[in-house]
Coordinates of C-alpha atoms and ligand atoms in Angstrom, one line a residue:
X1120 CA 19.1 108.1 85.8
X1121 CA 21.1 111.3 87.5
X1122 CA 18.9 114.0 87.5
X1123 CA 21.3 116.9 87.6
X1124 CA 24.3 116.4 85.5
X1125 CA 27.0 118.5 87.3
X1126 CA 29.4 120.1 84.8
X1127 CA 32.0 121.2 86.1
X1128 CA 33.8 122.3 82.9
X1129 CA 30.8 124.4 81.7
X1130 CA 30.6 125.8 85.5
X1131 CA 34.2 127.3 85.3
X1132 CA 34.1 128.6 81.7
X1133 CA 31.2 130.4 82.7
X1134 CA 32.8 131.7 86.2
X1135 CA 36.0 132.7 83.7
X1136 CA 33.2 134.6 81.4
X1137 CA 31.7 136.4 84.2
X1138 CA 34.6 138.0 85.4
X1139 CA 35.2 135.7 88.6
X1140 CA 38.5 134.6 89.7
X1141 CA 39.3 130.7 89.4
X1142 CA 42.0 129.9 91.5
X1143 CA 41.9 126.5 92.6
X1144 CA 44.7 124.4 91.3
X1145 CA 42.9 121.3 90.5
X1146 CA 40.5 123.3 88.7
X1147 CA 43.3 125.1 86.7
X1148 CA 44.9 122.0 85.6
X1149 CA 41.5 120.4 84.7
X1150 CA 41.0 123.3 82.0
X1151 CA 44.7 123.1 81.2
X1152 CA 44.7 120.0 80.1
X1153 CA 41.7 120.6 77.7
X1154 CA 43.6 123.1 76.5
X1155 CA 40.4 125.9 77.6
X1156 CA 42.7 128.1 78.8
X1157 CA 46.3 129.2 78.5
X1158 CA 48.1 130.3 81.7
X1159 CA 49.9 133.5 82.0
X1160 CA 52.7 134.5 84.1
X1161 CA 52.6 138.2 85.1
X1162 CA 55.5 139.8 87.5
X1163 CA 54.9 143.0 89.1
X1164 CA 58.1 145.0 91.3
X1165 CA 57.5 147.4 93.4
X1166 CA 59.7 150.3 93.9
X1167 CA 61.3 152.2 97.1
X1168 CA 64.4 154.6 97.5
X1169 CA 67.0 152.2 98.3
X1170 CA 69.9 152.5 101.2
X1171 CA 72.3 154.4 98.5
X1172 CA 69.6 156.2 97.0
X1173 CA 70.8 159.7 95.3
X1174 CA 69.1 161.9 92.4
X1175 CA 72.3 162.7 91.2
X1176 CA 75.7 160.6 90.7
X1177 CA 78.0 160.9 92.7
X1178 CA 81.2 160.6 92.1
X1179 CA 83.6 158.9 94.0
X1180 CA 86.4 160.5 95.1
X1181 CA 89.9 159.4 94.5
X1182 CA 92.0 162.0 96.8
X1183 CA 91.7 164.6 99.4
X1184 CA 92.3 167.9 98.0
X1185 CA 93.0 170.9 99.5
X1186 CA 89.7 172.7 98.2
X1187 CA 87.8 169.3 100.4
X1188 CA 89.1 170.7 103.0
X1189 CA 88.6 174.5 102.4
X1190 CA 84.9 173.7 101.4
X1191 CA 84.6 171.3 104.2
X1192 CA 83.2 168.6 102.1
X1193 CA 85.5 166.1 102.8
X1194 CA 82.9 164.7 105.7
X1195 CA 80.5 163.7 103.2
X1196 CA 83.2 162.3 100.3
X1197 CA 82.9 158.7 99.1
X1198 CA 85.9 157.7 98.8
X1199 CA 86.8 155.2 95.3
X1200 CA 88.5 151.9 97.4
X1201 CA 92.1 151.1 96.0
X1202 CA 92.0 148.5 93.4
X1203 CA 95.2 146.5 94.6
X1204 CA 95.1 143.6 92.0
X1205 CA 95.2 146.2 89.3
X1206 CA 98.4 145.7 87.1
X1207 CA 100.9 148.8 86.8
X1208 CA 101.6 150.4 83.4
X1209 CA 104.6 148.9 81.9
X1210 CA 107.9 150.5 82.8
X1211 CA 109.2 152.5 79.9
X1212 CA 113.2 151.7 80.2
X1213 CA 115.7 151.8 77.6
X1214 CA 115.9 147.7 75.6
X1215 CA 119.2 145.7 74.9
X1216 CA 119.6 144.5 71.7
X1217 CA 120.0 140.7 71.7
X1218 CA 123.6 140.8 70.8
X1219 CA 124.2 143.7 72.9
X1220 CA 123.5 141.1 75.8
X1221 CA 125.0 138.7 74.5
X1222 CA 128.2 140.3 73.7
X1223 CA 128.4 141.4 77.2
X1224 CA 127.3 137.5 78.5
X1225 CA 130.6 136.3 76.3
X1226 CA 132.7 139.4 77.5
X1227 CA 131.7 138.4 81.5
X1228 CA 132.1 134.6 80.4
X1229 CA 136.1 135.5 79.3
X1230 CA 136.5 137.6 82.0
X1231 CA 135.2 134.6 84.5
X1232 CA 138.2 132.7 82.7
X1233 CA 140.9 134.4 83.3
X1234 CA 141.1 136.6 80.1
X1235 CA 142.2 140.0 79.8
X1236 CA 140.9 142.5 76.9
X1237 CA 142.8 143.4 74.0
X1238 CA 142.9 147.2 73.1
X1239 CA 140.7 147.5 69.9
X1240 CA 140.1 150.6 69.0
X1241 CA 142.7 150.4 65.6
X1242 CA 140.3 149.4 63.3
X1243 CA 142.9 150.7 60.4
X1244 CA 145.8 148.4 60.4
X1245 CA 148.8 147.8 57.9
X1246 CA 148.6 144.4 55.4
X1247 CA 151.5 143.4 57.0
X1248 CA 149.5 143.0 60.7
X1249 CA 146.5 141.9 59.3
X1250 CA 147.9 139.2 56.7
X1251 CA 152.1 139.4 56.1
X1252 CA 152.4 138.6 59.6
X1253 CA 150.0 135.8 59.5
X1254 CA 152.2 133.9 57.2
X1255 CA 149.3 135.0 54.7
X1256 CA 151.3 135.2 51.2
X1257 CA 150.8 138.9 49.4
X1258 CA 148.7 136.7 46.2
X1259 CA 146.0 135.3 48.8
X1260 CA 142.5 136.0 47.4
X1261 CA 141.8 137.8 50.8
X1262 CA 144.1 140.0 49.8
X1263 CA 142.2 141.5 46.8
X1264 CA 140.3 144.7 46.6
X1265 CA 136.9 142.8 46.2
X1266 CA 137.5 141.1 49.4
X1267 CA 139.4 144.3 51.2
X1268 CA 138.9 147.6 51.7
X1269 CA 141.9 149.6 50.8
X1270 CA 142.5 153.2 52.1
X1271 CA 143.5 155.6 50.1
X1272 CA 144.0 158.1 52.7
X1273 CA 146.9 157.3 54.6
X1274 CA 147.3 154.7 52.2
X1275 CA 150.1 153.6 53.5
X1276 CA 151.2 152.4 57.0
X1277 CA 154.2 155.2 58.5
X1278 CA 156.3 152.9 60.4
X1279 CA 156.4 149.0 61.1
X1280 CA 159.5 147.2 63.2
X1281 CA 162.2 146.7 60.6
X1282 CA 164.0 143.9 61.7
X1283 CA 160.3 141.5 62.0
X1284 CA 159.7 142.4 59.1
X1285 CA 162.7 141.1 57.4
X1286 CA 162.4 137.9 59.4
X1287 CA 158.6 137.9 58.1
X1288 CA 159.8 138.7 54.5
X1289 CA 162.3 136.1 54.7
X1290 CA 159.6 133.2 55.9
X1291 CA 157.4 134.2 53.2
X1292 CA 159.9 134.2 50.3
X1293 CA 162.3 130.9 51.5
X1294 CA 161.2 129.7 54.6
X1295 CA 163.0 128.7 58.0
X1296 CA 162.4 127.2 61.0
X1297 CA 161.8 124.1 59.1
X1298 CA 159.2 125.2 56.9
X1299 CA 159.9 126.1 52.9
X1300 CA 158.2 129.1 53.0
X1301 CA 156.1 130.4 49.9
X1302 CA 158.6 130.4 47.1
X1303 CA 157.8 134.3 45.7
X1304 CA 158.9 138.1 45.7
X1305 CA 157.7 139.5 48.9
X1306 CA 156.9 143.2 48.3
X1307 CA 157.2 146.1 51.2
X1308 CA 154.9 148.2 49.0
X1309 CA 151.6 145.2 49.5
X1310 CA 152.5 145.2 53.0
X1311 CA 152.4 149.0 54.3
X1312 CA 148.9 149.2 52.4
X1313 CA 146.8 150.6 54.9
X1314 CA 143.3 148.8 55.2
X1315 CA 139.7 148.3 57.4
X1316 CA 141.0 145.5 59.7
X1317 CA 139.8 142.5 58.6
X1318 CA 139.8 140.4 61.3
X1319 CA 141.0 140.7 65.3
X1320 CA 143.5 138.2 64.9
X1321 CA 145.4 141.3 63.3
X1322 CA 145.1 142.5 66.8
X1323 CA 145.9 139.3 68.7
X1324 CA 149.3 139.3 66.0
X1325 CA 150.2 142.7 67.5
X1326 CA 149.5 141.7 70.6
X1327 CA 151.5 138.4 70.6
X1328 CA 154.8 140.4 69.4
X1329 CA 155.2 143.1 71.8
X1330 CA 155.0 139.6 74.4
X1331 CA 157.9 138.6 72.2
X1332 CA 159.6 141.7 72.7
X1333 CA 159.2 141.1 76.5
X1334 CA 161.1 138.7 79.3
X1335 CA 160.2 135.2 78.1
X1336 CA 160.6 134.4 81.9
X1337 CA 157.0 136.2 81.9
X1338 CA 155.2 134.0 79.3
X1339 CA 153.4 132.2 81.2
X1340 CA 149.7 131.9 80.6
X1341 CA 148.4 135.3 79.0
X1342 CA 145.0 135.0 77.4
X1343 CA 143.3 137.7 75.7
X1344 CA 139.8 138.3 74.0
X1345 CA 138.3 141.2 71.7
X1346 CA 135.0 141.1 72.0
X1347 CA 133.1 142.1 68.9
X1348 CA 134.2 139.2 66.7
X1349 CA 135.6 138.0 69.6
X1350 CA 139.2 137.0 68.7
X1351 CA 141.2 135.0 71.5
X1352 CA 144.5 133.4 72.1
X1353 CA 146.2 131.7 74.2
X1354 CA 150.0 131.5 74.6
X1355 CA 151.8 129.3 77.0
X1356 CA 154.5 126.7 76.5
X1357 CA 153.3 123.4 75.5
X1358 CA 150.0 124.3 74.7
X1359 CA 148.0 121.1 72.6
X1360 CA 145.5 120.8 70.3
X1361 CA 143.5 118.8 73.3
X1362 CA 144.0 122.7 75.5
X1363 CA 142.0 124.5 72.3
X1364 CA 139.0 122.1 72.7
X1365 CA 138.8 122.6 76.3
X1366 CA 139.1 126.0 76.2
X1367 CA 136.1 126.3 73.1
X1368 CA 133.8 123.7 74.9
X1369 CA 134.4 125.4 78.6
X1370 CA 133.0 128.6 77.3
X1371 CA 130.6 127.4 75.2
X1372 CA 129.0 125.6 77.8
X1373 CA 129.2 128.2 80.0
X1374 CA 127.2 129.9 77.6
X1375 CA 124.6 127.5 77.5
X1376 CA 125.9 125.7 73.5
X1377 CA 126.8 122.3 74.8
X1378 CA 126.0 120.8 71.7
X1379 CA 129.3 121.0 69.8
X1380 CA 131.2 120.0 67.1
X1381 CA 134.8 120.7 65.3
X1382 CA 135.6 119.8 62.0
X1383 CA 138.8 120.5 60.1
X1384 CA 139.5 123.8 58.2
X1385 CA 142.2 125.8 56.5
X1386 CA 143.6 129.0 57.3
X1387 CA 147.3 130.4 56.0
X1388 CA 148.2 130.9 59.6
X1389 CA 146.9 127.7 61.7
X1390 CA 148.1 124.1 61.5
X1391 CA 146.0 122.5 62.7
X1392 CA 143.0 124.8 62.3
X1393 CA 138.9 123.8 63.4
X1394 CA 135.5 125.1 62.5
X1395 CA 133.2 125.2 65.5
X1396 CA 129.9 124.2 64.7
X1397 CA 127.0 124.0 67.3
X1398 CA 123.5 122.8 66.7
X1399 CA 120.4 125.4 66.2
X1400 CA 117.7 124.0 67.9
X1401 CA 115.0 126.2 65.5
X1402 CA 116.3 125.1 62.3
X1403 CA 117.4 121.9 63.1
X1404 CA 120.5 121.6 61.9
X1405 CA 124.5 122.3 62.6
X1406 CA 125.7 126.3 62.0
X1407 CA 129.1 127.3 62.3
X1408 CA 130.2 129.6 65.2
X1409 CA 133.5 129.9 65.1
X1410 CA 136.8 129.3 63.4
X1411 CA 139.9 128.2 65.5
X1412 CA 143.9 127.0 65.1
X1413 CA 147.1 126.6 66.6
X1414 CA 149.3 129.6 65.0
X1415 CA 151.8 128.0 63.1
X1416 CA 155.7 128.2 63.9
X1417 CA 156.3 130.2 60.4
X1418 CA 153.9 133.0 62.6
X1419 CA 155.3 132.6 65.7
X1420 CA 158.7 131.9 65.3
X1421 CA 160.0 135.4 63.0
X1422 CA 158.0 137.1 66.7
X1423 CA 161.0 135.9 68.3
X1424 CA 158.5 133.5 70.6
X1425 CA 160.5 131.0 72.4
X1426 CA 160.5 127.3 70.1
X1427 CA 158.1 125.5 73.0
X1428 CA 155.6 128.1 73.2
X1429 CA 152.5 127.2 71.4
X1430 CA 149.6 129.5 70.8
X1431 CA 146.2 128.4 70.2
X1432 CA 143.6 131.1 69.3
X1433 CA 139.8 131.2 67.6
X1434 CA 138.0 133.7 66.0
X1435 CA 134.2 133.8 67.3
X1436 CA 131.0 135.1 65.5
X1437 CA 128.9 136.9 67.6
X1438 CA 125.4 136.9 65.6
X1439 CA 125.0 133.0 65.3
X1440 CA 125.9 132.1 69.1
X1441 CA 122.8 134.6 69.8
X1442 CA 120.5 133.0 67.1
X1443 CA 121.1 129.9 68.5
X1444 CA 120.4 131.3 71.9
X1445 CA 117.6 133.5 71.3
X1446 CA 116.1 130.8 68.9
X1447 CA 116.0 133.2 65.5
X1448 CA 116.0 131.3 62.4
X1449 CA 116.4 134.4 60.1
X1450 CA 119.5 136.9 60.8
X1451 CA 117.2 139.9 59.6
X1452 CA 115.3 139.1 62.3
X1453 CA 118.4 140.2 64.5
X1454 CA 119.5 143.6 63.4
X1455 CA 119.0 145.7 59.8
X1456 CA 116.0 147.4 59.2
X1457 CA 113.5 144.5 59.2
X1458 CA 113.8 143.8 63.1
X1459 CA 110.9 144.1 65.2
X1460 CA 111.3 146.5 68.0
X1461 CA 108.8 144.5 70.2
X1462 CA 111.1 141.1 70.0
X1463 CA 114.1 143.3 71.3
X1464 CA 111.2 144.9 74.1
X1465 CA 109.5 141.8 75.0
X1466 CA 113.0 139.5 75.4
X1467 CA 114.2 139.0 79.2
X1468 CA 116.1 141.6 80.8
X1469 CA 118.8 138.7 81.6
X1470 CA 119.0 135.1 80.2
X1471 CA 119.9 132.4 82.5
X1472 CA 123.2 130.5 81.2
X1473 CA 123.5 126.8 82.2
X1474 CA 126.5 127.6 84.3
Ligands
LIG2990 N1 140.8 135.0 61.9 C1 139.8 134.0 61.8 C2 138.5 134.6 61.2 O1 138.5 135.8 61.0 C3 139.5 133.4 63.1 C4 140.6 132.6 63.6 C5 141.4 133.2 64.6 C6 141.0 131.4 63.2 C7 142.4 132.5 65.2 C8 142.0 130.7 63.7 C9 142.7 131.2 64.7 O2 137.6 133.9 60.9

């Protein structure tokens, strides 16, 4: 028998009831676990004026002005510290279209090989520079008005060398210098129409005949390239098919399309002629860039261009060498009214060719 039952529990519950503080761990967890009591966390702060302690905000200064130093203020300025990784605004400078660039790329890229520039500015020519002395025959569908635009004012051309053109007149009606010719009534009136130049190769014709006119002695290598459809030739004695392909894969490459390809093609003043394809990486599959020949003796020949002087020459598009390069699949995407300004903004200032 145990005379005085000590409980504990009962003890504490009463202490809790009276007011009295029960603070001994053991004693805690013993009414814890009996769920008697459940424990509360209280968290008190206390408060103090702290180092930087000011009833009003201060503002920190960015410069000294001259009024700091008038008032005399400046001694007790905070100064805002420089926020050095902070990025600048963007520069506003003026864009390059893409085929602004790369027109100029292509133009360095000729340039780099030994071309000269053709004078371009005649973008009205006669039919007889832009097709007659092409060996293009007066009924070829280019020729029509739906193809063509015709000028009606001047719409005719004032003056063209007489005697050429009898010798291109004659090659177009019966041939010579081996060739048959077309076999039809060659008219003056079809070829002094007047007309929006085609093509450059009108200009690379022109060119080519005042070389004629000059010293043969001096033929010797004279390149030249127009740069907006980018028309070049090549004239040189003994020039080869193999000499064209160089020339079209050197620059190519140099402009960073080393995956090419040439196929045959047709044209009224090129035997044989070539379509230059190159591979578009985006739409995975082969685009033409370019059309390219060897002018044909019934061209060359009526020039007065020595027998042994071959000419190769190409015709290059400028919008599909910069789709390929800028990967577009969409030429809208490139100029006309749908183009986004920020592609034009937001493309490198300078793209790295695989020289
Ligand atoms: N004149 C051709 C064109 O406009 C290009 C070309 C030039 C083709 C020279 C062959 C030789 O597409």
């Amino acid at each position: 028998m145990v005379e005085n039952v000590e409980d504990k529990v009962k003890d504490l519950l009463k202490k809790i009831e009276d007011g009295e503080v029960v603070d001994k761990k053991e004693d805690i967890d013993a009414l814890k676990k009996r769920k008697l009591i459940t424990l509360q966390t209280w968290k008190a702060y206390s408060l103090r004026k702290g180092p930087k302690y000011a009833p009003e905000r201060k503002k920190a200064a960015t410069d000294l002005t001259r009024d700091h130093l008038q008032r005399g203020d400046w001694k007790d300025l905070e100064f805002k510290e420089y926020n050095l990784s902070a990025q600048g605004q963007p520069i506003q400078v003026g864009y390059l279209q893409p085929l602004l660039e790369v027109r100029e790329e292509i133009q360095n890229i000729f340039l780099q090989m030994g071309f000269e520039e053709m004078p371009t500015n005649n973008f009205v020519e006669s039919s007889f520079w832009n097709f007659d002395a092409l060996f293009q025959p007066q009924q070829h569908p280019a020729r029509d008005s739906h193809d063509t635009f015709f000028l009606k004012v001047p719409a005719a051309t004032r003056q063209l060398p007489e005697d050429y053109v009898e010798r291109v007149k004659r090659v177009h009606e019966s041939g010579g210098y081996g060739s048959k010719g077309y076999g039809y009534d060659w008219k003056r009136e079809e070829a002094d129409k007047n007309l929006l130049r085609t093509h450059t190769t009108a200009v690379s014709t022109r060119m080519l005949y005042m070389l004629a006119q000059q010293d043969a002695i001096k033929l010797l290598l004279i390149h030249f390239v127009y740069c907006y459809l980018m028309s070049g030739v090549i004239c040189d004695h003994g020039l080869t098919l193999a000499d064209l392909l160089g020339v079209l894969e050197d620059f190519f490459t140099r402009l960073g399309m080393s995956k090419l390809r040439f196929k045959p093609a047709y044209n009224p003043y090129t035997e044989p002629s070539m379509e230059v394809f190159s591979y578009h990486e985006g739409l995975k599959k082969w685009v033409e860039v370019g059309n390219s020949g060897m002018f044909r003796p019934e061209m060359l020949l009526p020039m007065g261009l020595p027998e042994d002087v071959n000419v190769i020459a190409w015709g290059l598009s400028l919008e599909r060498p910069t789709m390929i390069l800028y990967g577009i699949d969409n030429i809208r995407d490139l100029f006309g009214p749908k183009v986004d300004f920020n592609l034009i903004k937001n493309n490198p200032i300078c793209r790295l060719g695989l020289l």
